[in-house]
PDB file of C-alpha atoms in Angstrom:
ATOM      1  CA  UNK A   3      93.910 115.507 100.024  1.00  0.00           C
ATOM      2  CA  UNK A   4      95.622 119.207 100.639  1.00  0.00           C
ATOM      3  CA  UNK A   5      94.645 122.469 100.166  1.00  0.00           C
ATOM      4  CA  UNK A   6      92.388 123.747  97.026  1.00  0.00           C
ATOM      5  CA  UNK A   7      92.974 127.160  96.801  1.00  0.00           C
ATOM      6  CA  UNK A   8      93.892 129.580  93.561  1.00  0.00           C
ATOM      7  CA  UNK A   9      96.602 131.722  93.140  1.00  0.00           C
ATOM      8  CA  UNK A  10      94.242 134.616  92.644  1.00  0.00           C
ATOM      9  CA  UNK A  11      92.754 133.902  95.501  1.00  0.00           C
ATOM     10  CA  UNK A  12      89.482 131.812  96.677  1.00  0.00           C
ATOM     11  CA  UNK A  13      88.463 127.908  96.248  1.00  0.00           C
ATOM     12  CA  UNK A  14      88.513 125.404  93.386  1.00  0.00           C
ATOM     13  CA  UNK A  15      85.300 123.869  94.970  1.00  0.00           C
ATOM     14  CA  UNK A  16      85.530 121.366  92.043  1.00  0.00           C
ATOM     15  CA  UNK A  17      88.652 119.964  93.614  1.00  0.00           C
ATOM     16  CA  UNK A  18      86.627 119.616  96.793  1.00  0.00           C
ATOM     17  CA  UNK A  19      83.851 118.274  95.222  1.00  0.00           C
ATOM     18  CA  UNK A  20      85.697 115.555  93.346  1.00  0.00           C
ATOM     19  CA  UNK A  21      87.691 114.537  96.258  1.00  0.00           C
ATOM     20  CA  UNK A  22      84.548 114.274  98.414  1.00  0.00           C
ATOM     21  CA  UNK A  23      82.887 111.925  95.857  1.00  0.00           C
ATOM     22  CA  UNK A  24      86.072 109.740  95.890  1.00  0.00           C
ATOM     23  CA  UNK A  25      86.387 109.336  99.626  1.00  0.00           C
ATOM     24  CA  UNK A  26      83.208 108.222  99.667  1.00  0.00           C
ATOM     25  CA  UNK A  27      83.651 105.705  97.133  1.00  0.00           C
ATOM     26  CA  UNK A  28      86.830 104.390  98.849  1.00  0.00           C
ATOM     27  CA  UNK A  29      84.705 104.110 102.431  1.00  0.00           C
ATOM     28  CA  UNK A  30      81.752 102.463 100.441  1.00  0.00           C
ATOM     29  CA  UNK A  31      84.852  99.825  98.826  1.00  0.00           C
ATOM     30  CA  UNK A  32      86.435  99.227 101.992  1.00  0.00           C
ATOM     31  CA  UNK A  33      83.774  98.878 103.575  1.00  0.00           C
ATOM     32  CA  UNK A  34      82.880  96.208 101.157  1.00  0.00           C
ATOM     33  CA  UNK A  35      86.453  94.768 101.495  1.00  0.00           C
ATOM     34  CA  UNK A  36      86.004  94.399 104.859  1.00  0.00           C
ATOM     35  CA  UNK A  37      82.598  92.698 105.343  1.00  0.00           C
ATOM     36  CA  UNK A  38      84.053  89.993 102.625  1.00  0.00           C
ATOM     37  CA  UNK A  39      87.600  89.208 103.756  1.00  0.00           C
ATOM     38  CA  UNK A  40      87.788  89.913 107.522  1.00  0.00           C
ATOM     39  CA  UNK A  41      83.685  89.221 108.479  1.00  0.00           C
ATOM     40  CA  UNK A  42      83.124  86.539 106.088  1.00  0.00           C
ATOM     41  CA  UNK A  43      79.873  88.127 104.338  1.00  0.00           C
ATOM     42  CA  UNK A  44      78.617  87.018 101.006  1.00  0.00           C
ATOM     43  CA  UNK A  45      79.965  89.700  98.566  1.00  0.00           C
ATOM     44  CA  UNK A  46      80.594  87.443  95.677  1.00  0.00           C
ATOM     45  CA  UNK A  47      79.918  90.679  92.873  1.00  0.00           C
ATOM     46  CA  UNK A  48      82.584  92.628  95.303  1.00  0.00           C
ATOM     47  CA  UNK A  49      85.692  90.951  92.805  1.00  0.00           C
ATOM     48  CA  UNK A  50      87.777  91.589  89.757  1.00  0.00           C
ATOM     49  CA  UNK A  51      86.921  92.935  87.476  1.00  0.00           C
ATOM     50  CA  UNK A  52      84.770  95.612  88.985  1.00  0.00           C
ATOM     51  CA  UNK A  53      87.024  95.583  92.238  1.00  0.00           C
ATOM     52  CA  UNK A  54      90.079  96.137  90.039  1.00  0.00           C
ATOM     53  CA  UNK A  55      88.088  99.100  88.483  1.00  0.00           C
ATOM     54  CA  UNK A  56      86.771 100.490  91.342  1.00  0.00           C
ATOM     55  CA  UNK A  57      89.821 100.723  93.291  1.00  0.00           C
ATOM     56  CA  UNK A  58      91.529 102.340  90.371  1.00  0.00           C
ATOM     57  CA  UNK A  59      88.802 105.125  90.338  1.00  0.00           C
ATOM     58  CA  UNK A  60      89.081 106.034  93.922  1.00  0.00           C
ATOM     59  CA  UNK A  61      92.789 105.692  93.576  1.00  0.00           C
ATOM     60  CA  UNK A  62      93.574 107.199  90.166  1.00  0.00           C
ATOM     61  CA  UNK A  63      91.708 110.570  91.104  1.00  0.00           C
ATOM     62  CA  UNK A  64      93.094 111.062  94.066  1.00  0.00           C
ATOM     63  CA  UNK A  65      96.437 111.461  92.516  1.00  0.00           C
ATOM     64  CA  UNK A  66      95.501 113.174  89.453  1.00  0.00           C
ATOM     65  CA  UNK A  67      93.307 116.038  91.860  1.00  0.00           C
ATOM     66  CA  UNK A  68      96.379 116.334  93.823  1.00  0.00           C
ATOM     67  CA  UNK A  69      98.564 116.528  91.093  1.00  0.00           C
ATOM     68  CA  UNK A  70      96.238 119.561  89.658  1.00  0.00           C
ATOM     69  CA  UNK A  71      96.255 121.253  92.836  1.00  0.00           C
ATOM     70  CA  UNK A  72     100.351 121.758  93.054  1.00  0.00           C
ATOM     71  CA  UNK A  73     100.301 125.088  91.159  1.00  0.00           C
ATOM     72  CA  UNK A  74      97.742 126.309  94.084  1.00  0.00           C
ATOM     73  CA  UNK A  75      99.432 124.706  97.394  1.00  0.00           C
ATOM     74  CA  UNK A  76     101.436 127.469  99.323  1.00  0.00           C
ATOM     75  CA  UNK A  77     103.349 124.630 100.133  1.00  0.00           C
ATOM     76  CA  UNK A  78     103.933 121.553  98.424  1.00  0.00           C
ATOM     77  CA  UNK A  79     107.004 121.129 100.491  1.00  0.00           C
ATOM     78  CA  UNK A  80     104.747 121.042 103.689  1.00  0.00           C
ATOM     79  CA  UNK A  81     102.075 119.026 101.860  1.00  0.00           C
ATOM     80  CA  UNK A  82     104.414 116.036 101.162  1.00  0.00           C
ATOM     81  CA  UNK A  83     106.034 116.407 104.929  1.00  0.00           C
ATOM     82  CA  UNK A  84     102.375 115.679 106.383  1.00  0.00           C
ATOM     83  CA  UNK A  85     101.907 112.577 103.956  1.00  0.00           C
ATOM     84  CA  UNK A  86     104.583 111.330 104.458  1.00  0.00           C
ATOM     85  CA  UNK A  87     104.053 111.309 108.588  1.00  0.00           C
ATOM     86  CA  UNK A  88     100.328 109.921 107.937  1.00  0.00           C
ATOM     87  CA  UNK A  89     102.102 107.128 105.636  1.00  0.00           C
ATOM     88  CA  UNK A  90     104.197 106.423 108.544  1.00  0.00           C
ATOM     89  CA  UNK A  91     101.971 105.887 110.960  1.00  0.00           C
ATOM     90  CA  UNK A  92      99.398 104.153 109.234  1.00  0.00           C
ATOM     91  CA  UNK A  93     102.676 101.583 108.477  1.00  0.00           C
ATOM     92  CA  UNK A  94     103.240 101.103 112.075  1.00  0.00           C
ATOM     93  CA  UNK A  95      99.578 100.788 113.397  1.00  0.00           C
ATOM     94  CA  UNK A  96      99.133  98.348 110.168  1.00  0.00           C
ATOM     95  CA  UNK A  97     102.033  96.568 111.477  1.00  0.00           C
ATOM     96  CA  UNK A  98     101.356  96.566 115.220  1.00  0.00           C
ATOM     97  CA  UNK A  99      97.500  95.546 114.705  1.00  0.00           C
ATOM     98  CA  UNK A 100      98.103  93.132 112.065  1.00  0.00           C
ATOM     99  CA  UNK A 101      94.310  92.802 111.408  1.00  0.00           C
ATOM    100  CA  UNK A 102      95.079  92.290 107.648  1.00  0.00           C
ATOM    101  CA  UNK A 103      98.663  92.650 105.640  1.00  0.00           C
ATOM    102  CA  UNK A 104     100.442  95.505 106.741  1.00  0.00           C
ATOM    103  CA  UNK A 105     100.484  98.879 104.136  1.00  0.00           C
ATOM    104  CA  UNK A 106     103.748  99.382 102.899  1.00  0.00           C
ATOM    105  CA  UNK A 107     104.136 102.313  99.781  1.00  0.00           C
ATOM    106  CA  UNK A 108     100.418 102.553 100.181  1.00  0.00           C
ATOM    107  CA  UNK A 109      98.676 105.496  98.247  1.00  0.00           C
ATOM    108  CA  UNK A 110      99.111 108.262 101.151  1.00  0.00           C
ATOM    109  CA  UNK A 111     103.168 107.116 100.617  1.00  0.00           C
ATOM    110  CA  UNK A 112     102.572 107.667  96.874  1.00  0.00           C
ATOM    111  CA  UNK A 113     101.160 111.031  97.647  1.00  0.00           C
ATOM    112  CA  UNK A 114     103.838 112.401  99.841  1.00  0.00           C
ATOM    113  CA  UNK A 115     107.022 110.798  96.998  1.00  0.00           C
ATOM    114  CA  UNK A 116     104.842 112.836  94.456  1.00  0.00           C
ATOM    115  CA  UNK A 117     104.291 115.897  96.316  1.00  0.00           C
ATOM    116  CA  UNK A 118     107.794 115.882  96.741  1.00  0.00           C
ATOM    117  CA  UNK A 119     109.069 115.418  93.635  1.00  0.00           C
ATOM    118  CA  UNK A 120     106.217 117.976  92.176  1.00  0.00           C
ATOM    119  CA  UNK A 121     107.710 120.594  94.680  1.00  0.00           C
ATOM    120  CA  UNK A 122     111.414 120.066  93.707  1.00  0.00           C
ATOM    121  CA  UNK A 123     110.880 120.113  90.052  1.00  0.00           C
ATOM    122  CA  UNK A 124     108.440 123.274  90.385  1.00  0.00           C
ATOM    123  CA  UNK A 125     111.968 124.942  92.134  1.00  0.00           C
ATOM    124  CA  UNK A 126     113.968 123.856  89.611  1.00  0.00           C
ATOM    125  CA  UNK A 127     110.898 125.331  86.743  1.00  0.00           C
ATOM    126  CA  UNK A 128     110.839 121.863  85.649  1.00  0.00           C
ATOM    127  CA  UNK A 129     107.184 121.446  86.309  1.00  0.00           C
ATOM    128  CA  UNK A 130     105.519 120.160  83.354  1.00  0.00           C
ATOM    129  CA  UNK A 131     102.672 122.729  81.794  1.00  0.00           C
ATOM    130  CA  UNK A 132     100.097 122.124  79.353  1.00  0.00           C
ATOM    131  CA  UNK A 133      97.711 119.644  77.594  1.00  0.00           C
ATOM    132  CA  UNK A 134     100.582 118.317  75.276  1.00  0.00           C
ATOM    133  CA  UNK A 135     102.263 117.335  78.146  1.00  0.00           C
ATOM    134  CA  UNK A 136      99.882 115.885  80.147  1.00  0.00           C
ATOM    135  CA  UNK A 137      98.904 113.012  76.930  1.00  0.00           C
ATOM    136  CA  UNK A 138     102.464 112.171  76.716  1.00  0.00           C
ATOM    137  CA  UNK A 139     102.752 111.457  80.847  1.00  0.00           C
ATOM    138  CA  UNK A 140      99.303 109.770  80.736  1.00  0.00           C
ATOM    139  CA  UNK A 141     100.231 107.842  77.818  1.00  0.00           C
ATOM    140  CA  UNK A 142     103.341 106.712  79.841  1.00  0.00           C
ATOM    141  CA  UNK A 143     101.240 106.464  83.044  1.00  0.00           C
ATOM    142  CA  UNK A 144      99.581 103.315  80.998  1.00  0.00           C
ATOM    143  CA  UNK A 145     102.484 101.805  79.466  1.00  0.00           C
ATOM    144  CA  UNK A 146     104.194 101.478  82.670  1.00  0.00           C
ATOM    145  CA  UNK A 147     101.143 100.118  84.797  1.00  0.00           C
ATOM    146  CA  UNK A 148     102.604  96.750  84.775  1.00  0.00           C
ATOM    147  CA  UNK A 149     105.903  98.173  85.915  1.00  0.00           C
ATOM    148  CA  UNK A 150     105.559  96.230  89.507  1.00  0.00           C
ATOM    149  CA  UNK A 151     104.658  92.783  87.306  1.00  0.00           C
ATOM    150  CA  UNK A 152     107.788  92.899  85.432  1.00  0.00           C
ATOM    151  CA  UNK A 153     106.527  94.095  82.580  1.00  0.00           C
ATOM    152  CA  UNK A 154     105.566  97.665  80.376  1.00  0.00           C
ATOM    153  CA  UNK A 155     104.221  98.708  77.454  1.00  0.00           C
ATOM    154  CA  UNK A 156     100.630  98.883  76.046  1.00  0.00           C
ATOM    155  CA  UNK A 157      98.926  95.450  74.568  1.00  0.00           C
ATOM    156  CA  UNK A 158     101.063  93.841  71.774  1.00  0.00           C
ATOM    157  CA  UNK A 159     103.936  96.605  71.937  1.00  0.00           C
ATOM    158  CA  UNK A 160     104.481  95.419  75.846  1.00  0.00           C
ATOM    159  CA  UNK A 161     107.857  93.394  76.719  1.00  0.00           C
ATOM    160  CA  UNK A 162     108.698  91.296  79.655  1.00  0.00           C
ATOM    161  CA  UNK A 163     111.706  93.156  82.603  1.00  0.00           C
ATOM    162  CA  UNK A 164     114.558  91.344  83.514  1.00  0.00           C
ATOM    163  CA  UNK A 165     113.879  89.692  87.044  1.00  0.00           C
ATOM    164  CA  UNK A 166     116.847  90.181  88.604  1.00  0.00           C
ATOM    165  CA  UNK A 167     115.496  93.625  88.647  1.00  0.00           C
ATOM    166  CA  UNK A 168     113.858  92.853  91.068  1.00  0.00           C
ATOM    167  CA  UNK A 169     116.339  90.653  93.194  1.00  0.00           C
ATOM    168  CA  UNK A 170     116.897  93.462  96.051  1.00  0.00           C
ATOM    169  CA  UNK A 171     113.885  94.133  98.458  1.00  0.00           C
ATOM    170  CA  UNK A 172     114.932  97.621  98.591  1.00  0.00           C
ATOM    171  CA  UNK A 173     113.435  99.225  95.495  1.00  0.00           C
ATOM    172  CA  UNK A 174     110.152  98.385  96.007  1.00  0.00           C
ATOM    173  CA  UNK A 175     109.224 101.890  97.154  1.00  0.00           C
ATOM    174  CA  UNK A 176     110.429 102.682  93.354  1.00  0.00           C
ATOM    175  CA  UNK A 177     108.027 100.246  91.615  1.00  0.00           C
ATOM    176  CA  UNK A 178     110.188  97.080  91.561  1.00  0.00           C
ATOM    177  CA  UNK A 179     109.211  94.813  94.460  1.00  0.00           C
ATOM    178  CA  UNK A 180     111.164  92.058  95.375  1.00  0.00           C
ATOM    179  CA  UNK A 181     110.806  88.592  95.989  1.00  0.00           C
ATOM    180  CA  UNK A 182     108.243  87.986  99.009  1.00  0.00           C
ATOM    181  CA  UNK A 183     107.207  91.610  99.208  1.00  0.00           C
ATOM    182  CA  UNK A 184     103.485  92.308 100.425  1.00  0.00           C
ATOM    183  CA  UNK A 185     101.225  95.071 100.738  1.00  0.00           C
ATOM    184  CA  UNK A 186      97.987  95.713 102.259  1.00  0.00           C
ATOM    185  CA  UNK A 187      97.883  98.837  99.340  1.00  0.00           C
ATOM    186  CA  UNK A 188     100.868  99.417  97.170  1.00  0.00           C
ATOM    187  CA  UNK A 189     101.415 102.668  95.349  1.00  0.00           C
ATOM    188  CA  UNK A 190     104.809 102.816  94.502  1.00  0.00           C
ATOM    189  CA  UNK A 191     106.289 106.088  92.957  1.00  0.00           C
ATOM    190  CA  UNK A 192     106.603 104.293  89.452  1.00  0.00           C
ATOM    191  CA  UNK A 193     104.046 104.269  87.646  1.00  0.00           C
ATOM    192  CA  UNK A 194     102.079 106.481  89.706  1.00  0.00           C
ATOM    193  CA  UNK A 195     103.771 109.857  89.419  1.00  0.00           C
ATOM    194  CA  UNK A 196     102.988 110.021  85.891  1.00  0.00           C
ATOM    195  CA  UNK A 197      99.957 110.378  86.930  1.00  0.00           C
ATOM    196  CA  UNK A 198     100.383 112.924  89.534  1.00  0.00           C
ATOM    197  CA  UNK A 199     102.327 115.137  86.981  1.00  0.00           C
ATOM    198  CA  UNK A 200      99.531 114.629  84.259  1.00  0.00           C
ATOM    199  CA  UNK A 201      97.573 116.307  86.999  1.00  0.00           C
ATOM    200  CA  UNK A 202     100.547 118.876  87.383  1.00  0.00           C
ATOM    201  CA  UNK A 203     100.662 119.754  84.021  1.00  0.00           C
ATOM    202  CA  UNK A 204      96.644 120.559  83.686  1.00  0.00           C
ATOM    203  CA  UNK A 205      96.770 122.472  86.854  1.00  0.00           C
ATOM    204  CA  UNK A 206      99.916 124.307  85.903  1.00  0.00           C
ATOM    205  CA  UNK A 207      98.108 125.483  82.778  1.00  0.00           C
ATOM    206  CA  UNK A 208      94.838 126.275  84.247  1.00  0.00           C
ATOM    207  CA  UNK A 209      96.370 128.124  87.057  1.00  0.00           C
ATOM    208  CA  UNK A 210      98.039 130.393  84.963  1.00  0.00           C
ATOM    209  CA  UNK A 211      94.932 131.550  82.591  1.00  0.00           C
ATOM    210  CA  UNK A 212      92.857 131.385  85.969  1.00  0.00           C
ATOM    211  CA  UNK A 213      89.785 128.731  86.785  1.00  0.00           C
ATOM    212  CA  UNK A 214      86.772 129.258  85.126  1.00  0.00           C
ATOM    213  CA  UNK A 215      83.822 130.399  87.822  1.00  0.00           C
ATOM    214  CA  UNK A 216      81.550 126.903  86.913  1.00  0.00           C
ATOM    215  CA  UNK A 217      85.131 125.189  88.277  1.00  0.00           C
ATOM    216  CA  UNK A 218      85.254 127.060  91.156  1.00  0.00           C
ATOM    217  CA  UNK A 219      81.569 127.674  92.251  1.00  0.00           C
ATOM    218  CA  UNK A 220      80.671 123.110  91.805  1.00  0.00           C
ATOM    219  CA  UNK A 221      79.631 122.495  94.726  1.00  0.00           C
ATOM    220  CA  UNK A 222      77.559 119.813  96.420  1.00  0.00           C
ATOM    221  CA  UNK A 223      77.873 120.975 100.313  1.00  0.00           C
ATOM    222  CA  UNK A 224      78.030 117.157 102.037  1.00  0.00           C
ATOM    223  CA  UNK A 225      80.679 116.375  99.571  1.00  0.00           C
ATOM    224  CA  UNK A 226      82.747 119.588  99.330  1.00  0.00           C
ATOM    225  CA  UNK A 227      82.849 119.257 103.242  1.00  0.00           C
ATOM    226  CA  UNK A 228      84.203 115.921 103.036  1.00  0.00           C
ATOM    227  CA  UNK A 229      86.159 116.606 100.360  1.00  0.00           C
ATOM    228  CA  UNK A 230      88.238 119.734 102.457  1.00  0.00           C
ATOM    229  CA  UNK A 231      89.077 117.167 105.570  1.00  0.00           C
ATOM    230  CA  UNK A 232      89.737 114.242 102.885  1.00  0.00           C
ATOM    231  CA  UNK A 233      92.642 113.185 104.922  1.00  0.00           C
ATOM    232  CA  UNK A 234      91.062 113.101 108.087  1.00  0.00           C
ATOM    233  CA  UNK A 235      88.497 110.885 107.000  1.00  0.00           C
ATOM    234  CA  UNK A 236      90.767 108.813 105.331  1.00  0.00           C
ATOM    235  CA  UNK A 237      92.650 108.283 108.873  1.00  0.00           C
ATOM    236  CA  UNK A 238      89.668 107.359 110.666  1.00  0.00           C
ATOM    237  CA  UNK A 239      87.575 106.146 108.283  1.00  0.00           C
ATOM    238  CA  UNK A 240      89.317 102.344 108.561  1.00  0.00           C
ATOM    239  CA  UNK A 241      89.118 102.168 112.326  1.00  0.00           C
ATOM    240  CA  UNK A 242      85.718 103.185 112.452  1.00  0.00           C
ATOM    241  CA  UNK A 243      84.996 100.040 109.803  1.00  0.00           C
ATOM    242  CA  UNK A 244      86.544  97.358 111.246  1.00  0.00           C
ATOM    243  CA  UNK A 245      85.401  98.851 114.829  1.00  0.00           C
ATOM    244  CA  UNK A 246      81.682  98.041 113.083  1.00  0.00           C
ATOM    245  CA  UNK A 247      83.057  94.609 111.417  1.00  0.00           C
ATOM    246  CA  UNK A 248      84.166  93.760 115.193  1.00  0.00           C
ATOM    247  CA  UNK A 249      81.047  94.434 116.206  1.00  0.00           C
ATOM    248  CA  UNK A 250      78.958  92.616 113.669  1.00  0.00           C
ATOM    249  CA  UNK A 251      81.384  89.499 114.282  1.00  0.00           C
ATOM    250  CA  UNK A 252      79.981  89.166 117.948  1.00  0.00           C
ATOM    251  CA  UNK A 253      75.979  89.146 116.619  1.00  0.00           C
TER     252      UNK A 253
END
């Protein structure tokens, strides 16, 4: 979601591409979501685990394309400012309508605390660059998955958090909800800027040796397209849904 262009000029279609398949995996899952929870339909396969990994697919890409694309935005500063007032917005329609539990720290949140942070440690030249660098933020990426559950680490090495970490209802934007906290999608900025600065750290180190022309020539039109307006569709793609749900609940 944001732009895809090189330094040296031209499109990283690949971004595009990538981003188109992904937004139509997240309409095709909450679409799915929807027909289940809110119409009632028989989706019994549509649950964990393969919900669980689906979401995390749609989700998980997102970030990590964004986080690639820093290096190339002519303004991350500008990026994160127009997440950020998408995040708030879909936080008070998701409030006002109440058709399901409101978003709070939802992913389009996530992507405007990352974008941020990317863009103020790019100014400082504190970016992180290269393949070494993305394994070790990937690595912690994973151990802290389970940050939000009170717990990191990966398998048998993983310990248990203190809960009174999570006594105050005002970290939860951080990765540390509090008691009676709820989300209709939470992506809090811990774990999920690892992530995003995996992404930063591959893109920083491609950008600078230039894109390879198979990277910037993949291209599958429908999807590029949708991939370019990814946030648009994103917007409108949930009203449109539940528009069709309403509709289907009258027949």
């Amino acid at each position: 979601m944001g732009e895809a262009v090189a330094a040296r000029g031209g499109r990283i279609e690949l971004f595009d591409l990538l981003r188109g398949f992904s937004v139509v995996s997240m309409v095709l899952f909450h679409l799915c979501y929807d027909l289940r929870f809110i119409v009632g339909a028989d989706l019994a396969w549509f649950a964990p685990p393969l919900q669980d990994v689906w979401r995390c697919s749609i989700s998980w890409t997102f970030l990590f394309v964004a986080g690639c694309m820093c290096p190339l935005s002519r303004s991350n500063l500008r990026r994160a400012a127009n997440y950020g007032l998408v995040a708030l917005a879909i936080w008070v329609v998701t409030t006002l309508v109440a058709v399901d539990v409101p978003i709070s720290f939802g992913i389009i949140y996530c992507m405007a605390a990352c974008t941020l942070v990317a863009a103020l440690l790019s100014r400082a030249g504190a970016l992180p660059r290269g393949w070494a660098a993305a394994a070790v933020l990937f690595v912690a990426f994973l151990a802290l998955l389970r940050l939000p559950d009170a717990a990191v680490g990966l398998g048998p090495l993983s310990v248990e958090l203190p809960k009174e970490l999570y006594a105050t209802p005002w970290l939860s934007w951080l990765g540390l909800p509090g008691a009676g906290f709820s989300s209709g999608d939470y992506y809090p900025l811990l774990p999920y800027l690892l992530l995003y600065l995996t992404g930063a750290a591959l893109g920083t180190a491609w950008a600078e040796r230039g894109y390879p022309a198979w990277a910037r020539e993949a291209a599958l039109t429908p999807l590029n397209l949708i991939g370019r307006h990814a946030l648009v569709v994103y917007v409108a793609h949930q009203p449109v849904i539940l528009g069709l749900c309403a509709l289907l609940g009258t027949l």
